[in-house]
PDB file of C-alpha atoms in Angstrom:
ATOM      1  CA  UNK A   1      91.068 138.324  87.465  1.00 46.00           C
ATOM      2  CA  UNK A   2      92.431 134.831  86.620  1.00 47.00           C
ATOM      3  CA  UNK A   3      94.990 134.072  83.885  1.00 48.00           C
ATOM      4  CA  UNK A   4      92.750 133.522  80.689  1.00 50.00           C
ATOM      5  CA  UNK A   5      95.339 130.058  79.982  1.00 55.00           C
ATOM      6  CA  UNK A   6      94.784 128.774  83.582  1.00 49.00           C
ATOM      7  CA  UNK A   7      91.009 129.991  83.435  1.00 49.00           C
ATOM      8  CA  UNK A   8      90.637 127.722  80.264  1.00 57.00           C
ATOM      9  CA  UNK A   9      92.375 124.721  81.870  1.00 55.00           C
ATOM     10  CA  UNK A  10      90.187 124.977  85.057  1.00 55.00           C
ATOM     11  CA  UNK A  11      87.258 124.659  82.676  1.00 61.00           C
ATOM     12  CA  UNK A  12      89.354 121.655  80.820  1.00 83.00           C
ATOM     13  CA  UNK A  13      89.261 118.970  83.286  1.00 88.00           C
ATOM     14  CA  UNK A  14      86.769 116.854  84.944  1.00 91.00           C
ATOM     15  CA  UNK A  15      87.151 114.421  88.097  1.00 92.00           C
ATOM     16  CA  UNK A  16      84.905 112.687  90.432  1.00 92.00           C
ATOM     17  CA  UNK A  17      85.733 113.623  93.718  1.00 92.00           C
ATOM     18  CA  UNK A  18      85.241 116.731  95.679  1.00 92.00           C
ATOM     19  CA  UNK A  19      88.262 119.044  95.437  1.00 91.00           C
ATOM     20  CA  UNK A  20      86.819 122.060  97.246  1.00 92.00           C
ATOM     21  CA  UNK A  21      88.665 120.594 100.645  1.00 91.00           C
ATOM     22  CA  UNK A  22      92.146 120.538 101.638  1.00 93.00           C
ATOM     23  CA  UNK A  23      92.481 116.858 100.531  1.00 91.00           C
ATOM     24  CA  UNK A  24      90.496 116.914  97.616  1.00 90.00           C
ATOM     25  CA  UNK A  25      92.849 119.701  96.485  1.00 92.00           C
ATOM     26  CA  UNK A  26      95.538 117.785  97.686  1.00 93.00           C
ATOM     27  CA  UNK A  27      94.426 114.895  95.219  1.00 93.00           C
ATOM     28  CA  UNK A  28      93.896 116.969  92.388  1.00 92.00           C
ATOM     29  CA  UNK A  29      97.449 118.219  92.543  1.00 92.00           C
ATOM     30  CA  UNK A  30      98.840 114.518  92.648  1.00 93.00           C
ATOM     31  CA  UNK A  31      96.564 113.775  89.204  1.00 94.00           C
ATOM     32  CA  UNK A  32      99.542 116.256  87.585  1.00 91.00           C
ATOM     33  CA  UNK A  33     102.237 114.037  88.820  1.00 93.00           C
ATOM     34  CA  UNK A  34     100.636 110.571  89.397  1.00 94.00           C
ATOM     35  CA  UNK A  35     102.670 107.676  91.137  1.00 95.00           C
ATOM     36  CA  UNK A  36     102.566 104.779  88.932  1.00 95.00           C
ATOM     37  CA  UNK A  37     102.482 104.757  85.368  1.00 93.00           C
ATOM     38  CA  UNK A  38     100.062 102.116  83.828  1.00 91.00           C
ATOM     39  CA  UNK A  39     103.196  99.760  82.972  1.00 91.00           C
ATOM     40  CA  UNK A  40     103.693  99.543  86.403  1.00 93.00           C
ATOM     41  CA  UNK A  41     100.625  97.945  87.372  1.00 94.00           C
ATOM     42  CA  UNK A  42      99.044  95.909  84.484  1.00 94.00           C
ATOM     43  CA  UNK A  43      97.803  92.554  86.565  1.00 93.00           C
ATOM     44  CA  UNK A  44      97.607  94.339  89.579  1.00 92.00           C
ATOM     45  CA  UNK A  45      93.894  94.648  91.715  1.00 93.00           C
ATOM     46  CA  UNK A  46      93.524  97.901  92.788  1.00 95.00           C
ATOM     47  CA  UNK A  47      90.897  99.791  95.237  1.00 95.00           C
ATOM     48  CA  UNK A  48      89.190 102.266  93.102  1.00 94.00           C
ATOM     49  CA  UNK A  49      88.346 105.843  95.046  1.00 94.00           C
ATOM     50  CA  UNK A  50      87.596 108.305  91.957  1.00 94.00           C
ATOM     51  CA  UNK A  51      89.216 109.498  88.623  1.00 95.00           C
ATOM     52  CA  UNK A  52      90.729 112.453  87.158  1.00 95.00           C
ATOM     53  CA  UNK A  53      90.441 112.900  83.513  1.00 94.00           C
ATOM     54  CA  UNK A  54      91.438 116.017  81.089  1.00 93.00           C
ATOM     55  CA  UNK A  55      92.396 116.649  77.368  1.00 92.00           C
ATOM     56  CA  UNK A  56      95.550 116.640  76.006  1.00 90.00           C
ATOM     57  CA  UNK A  57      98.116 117.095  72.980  1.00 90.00           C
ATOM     58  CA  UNK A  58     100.203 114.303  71.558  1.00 87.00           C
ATOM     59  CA  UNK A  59     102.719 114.362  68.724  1.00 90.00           C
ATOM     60  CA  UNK A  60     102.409 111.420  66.905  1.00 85.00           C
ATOM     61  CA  UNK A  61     106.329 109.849  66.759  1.00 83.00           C
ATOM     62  CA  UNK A  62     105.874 108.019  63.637  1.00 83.00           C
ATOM     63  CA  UNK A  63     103.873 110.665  62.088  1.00 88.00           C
ATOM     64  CA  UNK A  64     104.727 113.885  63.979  1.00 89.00           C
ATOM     65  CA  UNK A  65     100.778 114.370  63.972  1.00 92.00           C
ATOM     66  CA  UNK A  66      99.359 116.115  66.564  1.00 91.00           C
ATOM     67  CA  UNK A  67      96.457 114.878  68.295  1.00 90.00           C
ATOM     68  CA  UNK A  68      93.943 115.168  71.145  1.00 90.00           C
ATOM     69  CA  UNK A  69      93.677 112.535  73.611  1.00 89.00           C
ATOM     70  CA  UNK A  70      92.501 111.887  77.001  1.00 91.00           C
ATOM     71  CA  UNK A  71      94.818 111.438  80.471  1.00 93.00           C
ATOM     72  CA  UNK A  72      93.187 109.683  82.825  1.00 95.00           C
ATOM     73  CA  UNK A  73      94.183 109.173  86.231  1.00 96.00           C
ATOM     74  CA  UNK A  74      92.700 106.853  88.264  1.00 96.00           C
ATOM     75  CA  UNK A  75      92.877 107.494  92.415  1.00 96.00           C
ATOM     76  CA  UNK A  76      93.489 104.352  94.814  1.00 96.00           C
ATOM     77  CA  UNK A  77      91.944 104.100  98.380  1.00 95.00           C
ATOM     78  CA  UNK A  78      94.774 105.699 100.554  1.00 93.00           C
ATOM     79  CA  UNK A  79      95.709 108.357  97.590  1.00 92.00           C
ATOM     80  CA  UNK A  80      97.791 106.715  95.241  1.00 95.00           C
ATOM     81  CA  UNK A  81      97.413 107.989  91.950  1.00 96.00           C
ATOM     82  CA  UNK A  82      97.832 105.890  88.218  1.00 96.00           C
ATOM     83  CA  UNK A  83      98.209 108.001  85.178  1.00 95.00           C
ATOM     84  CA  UNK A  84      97.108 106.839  81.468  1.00 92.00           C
ATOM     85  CA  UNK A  85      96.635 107.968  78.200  1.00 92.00           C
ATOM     86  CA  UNK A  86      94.094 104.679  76.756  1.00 90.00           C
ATOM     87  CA  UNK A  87      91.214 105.136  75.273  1.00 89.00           C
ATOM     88  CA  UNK A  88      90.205 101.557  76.833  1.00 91.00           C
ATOM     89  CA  UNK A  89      90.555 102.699  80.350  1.00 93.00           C
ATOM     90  CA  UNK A  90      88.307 105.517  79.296  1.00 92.00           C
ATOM     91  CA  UNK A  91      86.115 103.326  77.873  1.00 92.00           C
ATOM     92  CA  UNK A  92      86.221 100.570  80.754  1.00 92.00           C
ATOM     93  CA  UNK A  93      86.155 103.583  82.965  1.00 92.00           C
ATOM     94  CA  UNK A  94      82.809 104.908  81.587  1.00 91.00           C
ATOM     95  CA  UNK A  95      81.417 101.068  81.556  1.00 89.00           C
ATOM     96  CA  UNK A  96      81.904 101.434  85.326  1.00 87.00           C
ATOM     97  CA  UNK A  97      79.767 104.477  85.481  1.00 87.00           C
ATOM     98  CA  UNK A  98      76.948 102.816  83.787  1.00 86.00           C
ATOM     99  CA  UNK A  99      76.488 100.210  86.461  1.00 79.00           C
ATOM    100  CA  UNK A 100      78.248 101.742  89.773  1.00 75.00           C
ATOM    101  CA  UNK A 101      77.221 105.228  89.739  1.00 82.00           C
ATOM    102  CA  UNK A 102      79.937 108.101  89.160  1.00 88.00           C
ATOM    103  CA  UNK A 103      81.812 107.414  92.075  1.00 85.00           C
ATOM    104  CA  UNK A 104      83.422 108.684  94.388  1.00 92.00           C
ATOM    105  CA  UNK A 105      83.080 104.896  95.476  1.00 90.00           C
ATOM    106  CA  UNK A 106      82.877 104.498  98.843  1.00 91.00           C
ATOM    107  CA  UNK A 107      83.416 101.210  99.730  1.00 91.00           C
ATOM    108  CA  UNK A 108      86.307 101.614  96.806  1.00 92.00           C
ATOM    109  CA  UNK A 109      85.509  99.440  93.490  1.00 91.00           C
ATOM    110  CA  UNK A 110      87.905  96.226  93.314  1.00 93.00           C
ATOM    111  CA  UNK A 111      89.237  96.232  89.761  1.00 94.00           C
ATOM    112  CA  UNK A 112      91.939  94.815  87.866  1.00 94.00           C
ATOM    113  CA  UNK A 113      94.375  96.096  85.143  1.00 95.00           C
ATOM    114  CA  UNK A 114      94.755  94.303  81.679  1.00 94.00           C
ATOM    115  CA  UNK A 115      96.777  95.032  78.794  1.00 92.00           C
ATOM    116  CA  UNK A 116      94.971  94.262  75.477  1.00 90.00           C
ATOM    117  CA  UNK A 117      96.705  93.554  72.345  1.00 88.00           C
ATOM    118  CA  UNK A 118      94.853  95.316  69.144  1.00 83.00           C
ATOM    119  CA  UNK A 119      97.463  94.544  66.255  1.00 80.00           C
ATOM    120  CA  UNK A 120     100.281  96.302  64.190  1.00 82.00           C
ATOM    121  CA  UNK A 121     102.141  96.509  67.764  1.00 77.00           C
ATOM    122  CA  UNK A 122      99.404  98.800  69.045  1.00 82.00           C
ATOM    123  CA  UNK A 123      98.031  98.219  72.556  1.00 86.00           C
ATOM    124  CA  UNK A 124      95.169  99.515  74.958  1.00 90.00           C
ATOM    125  CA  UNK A 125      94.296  98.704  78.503  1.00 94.00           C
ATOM    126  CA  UNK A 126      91.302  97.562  80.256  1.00 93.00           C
ATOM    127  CA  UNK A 127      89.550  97.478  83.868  1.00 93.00           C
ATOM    128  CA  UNK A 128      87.977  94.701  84.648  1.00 91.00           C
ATOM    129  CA  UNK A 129      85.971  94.121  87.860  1.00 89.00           C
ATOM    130  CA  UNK A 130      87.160  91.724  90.630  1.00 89.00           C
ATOM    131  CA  UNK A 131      84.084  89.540  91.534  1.00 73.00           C
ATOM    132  CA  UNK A 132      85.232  88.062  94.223  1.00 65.00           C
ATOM    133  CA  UNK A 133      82.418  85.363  94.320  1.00 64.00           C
ATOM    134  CA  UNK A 134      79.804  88.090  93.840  1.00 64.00           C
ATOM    135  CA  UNK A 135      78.423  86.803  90.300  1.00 64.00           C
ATOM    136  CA  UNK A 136      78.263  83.084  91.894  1.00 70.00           C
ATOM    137  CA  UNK A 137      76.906  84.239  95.307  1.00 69.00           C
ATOM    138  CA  UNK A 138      73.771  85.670  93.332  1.00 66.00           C
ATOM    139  CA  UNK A 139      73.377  82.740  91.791  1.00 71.00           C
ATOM    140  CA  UNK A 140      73.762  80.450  94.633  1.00 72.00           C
ATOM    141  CA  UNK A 141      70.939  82.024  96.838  1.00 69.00           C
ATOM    142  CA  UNK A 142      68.493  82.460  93.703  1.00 69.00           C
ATOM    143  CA  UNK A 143      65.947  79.699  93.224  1.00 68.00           C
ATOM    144  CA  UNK A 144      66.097  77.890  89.613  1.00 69.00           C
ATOM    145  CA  UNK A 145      63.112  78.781  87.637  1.00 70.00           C
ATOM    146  CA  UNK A 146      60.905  75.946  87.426  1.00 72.00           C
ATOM    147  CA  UNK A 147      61.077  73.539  84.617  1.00 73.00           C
ATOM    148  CA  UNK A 148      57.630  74.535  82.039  1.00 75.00           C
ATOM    149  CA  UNK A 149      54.553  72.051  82.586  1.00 75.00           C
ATOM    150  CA  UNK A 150      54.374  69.026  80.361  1.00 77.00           C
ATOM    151  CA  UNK A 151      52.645  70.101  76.892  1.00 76.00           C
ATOM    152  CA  UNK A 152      48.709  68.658  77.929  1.00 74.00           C
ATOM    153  CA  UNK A 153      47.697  65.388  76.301  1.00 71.00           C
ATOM    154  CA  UNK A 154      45.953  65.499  73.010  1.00 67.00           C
ATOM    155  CA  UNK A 155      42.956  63.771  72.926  1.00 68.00           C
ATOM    156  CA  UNK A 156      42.091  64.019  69.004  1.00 67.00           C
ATOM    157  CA  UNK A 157      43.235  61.394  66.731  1.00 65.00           C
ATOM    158  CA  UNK A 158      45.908  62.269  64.278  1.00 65.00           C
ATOM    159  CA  UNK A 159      45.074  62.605  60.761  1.00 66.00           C
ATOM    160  CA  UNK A 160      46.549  60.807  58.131  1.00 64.00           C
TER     161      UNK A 160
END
C-alpha cells in the first residue's frame, strides 16, 4: 500500500493537464522544481499550456505565523515551468477559466505578467491577456447599431 504522507499529497494537488503519460508525468515532476521564479519574468508574454497548483505552509518572517497558501505553477508551450506563491495569479488564473475553458489550451493562451503594488510594501501579481488586435478586430467587422428613429412629430398643440 502507498505511504499514508505521499497518499495525502497525491490527493493535495490539482493541475490541468493529463499526467497519466510519460510527458505529462514528466511535467508534473518539473512543477516541484520550476524554471523561473515569477521575478524573473514580470513583463514578459508567455504561451500558456496548463497549470499546476497545490497547498502549502508558510512561516510568516515578520510574524513567524504559519499559514496556508497556494503554489502555483504555470506551464509554457515547449515545457517551461514558472513557480508562484500570489494569490493574484490564482485569482487571474481562475478569471482565465471563466472565459477560456480549463485548459489544457491548445493553441496556448498569450498572456502577460504584471506586478501589482497593494501598499505597506506588499505586492501581488497579475495575468493579463495579450489581445493582439483581437478586441479591435471584433469591433472592426461588427456593424454599428443603427442610430434610434427620430421621436414622431406631435401634432397636438401645447398647453399653456
Amino acid at each position: 500500500s502507498m505511504n499514508p504522507n505521499l497518499a495525502e499529497r497525491a490527493k493535495a494537488f490539482w493541475c490541468n493537464f493529463p499526467i497519466h503519460t510519460p510527458a505529462g508525468a514528466a511535467l508534473l515532476l518539473k512543477c516541484g522544481q520550476p524554471d523561473h521564479k515569477a521575478d524573473e519574468m514580470i513583463g514578459s508574454e508567455m504561451a500558456l499550456y496548463g497549470v499546476y497548483a497545490a497547498p502549502i505552509m508558510l512561516t510568516r518572517e515578520e510574524t513567524g505565523e504559519v499559514v496556508p497558501c497556494l503554489r502555483t505553477v504555470l506551464v509554457l508551450w515547449g515545457g517551461k515551468t514558472v513557480g508562484f506563491v500570489s494569490q493574484g495569479i490564482a485569482d487571474s488564473l481562475a478569471d482565465l477559466m471563466a472565459g477560456h475553458n480549463k485548459g489544457p489550451w491548445n493553441p496556448p493562451l498569450k498572456v502577460r505578467l504584471k506586478q501589482v503594488a497593494l501598499g505597506n510594501a506588499r505586492r501581488t501579481y497579475r495575468l493579463e491577456l495579450v489581445d493582439d488586435g483581437a478586441i479591435e478586430a471584433l469591433f472592426a467587422a461588427a456593424t454599428p447599431p443603427a442610430a434610434p428613429p427620430p421621436a414622431p412629430p406631435t401634432d397636438r398643440p401645447r398647453r399653456r
